[in-house]
PDB file of C-alpha atoms in Angstrom:
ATOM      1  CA  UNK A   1     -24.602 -23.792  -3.403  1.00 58.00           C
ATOM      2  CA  UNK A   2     -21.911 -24.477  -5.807  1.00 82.00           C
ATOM      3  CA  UNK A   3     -22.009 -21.194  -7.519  1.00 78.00           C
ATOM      4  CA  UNK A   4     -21.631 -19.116  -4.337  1.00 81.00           C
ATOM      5  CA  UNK A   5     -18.572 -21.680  -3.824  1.00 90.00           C
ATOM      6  CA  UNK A   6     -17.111 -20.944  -7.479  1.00 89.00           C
ATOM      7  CA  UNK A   7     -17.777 -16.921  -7.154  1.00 91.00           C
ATOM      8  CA  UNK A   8     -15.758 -16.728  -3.584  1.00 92.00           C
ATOM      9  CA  UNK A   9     -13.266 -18.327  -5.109  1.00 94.00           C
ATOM     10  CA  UNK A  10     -13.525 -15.728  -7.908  1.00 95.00           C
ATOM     11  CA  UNK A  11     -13.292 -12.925  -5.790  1.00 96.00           C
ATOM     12  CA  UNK A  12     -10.459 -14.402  -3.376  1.00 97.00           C
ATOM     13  CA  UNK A  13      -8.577 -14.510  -6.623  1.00 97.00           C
ATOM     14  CA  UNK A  14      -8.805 -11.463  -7.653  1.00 97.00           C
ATOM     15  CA  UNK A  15      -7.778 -10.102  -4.331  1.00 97.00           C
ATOM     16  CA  UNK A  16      -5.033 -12.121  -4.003  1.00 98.00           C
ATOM     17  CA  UNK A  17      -3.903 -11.016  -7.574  1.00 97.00           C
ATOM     18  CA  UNK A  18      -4.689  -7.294  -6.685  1.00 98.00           C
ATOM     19  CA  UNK A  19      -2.706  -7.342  -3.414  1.00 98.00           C
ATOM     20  CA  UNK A  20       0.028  -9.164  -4.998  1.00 97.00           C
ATOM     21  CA  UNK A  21       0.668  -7.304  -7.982  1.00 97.00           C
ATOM     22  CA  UNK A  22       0.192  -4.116  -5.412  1.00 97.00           C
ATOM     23  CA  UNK A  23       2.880  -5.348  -3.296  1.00 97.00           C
ATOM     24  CA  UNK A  24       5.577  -6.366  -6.067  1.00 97.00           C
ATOM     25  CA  UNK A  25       4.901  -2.615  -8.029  1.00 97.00           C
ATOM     26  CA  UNK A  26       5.429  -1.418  -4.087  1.00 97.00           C
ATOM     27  CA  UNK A  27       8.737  -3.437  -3.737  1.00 96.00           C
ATOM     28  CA  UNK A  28       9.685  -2.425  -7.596  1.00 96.00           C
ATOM     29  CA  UNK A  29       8.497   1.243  -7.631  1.00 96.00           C
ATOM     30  CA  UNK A  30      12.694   2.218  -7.688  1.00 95.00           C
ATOM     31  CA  UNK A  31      12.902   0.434 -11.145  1.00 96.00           C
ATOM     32  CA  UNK A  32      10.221   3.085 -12.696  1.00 96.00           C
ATOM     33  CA  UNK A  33      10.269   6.390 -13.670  1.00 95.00           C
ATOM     34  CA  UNK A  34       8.288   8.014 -11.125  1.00 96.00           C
ATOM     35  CA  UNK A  35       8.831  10.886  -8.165  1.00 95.00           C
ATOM     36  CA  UNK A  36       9.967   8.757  -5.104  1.00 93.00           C
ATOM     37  CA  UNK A  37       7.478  10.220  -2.985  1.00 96.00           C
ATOM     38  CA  UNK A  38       5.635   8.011  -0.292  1.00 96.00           C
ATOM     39  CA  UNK A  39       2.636   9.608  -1.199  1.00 97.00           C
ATOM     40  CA  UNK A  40       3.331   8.907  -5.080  1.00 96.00           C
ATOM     41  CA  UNK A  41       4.352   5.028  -4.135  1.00 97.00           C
ATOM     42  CA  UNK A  42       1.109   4.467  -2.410  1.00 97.00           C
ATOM     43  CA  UNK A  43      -1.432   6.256  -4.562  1.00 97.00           C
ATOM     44  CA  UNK A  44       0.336   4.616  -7.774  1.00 97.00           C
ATOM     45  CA  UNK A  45       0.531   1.322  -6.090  1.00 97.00           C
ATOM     46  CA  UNK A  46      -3.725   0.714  -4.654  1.00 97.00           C
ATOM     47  CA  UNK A  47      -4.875   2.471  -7.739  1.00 97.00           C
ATOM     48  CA  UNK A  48      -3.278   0.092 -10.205  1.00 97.00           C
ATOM     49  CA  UNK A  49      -5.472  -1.404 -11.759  1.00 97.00           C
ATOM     50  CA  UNK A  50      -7.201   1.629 -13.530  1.00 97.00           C
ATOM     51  CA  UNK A  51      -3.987   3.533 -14.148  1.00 97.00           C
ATOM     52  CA  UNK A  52      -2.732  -0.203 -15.911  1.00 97.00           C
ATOM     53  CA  UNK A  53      -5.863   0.248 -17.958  1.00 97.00           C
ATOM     54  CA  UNK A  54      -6.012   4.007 -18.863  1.00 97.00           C
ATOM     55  CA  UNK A  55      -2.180   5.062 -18.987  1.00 97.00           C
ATOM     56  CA  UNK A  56       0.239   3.585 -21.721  1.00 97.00           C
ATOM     57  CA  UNK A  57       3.302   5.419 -19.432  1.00 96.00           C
ATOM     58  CA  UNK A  58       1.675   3.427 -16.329  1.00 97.00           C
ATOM     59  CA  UNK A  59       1.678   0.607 -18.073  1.00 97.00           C
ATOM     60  CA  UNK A  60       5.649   0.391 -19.230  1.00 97.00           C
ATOM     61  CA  UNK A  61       6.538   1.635 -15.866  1.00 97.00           C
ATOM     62  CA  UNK A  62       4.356  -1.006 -13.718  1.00 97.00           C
ATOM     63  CA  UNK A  63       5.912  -3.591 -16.118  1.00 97.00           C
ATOM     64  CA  UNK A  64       9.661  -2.081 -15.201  1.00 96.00           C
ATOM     65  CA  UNK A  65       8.483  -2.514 -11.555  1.00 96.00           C
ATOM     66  CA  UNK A  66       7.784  -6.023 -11.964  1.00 95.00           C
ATOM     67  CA  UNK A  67      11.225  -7.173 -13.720  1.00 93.00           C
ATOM     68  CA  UNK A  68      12.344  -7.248 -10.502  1.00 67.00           C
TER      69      UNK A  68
END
């Protein structure tokens, strides 16, 4: 019982991490380098995590976004 306890509160974490750091690139996204483009803002902002991973650019820039 207490490991199903301990890995929901694994994965609420990481959604509430995901969402969060979503929503302050989102409110940051003027700060970076990127085409202002809703389209751009949304894809760059739910696929974060992988671009933050695979993209040194993506990286500085989602850092930028977050000095907010």
């Amino acid at each position: 019982m207490e490991l199903i306890q301990v890995s929901n509160l694994i994965v609420f974490v990481l959604i509430v991490g995901y969402v969060g750091l979503g929503w302050k690139f989102w409110t940051g996204f003027t700060r970076t380098n990127f085409t202002p483009s809703l389209l751009n803002r949304i894809a760059l902002s739910v696929l974060w995590p992988a671009l933050f991973i695979a993209n040194q650019s993506y990286r500085r820039n989602f850092r930028k976004a977050l000095k907010g």
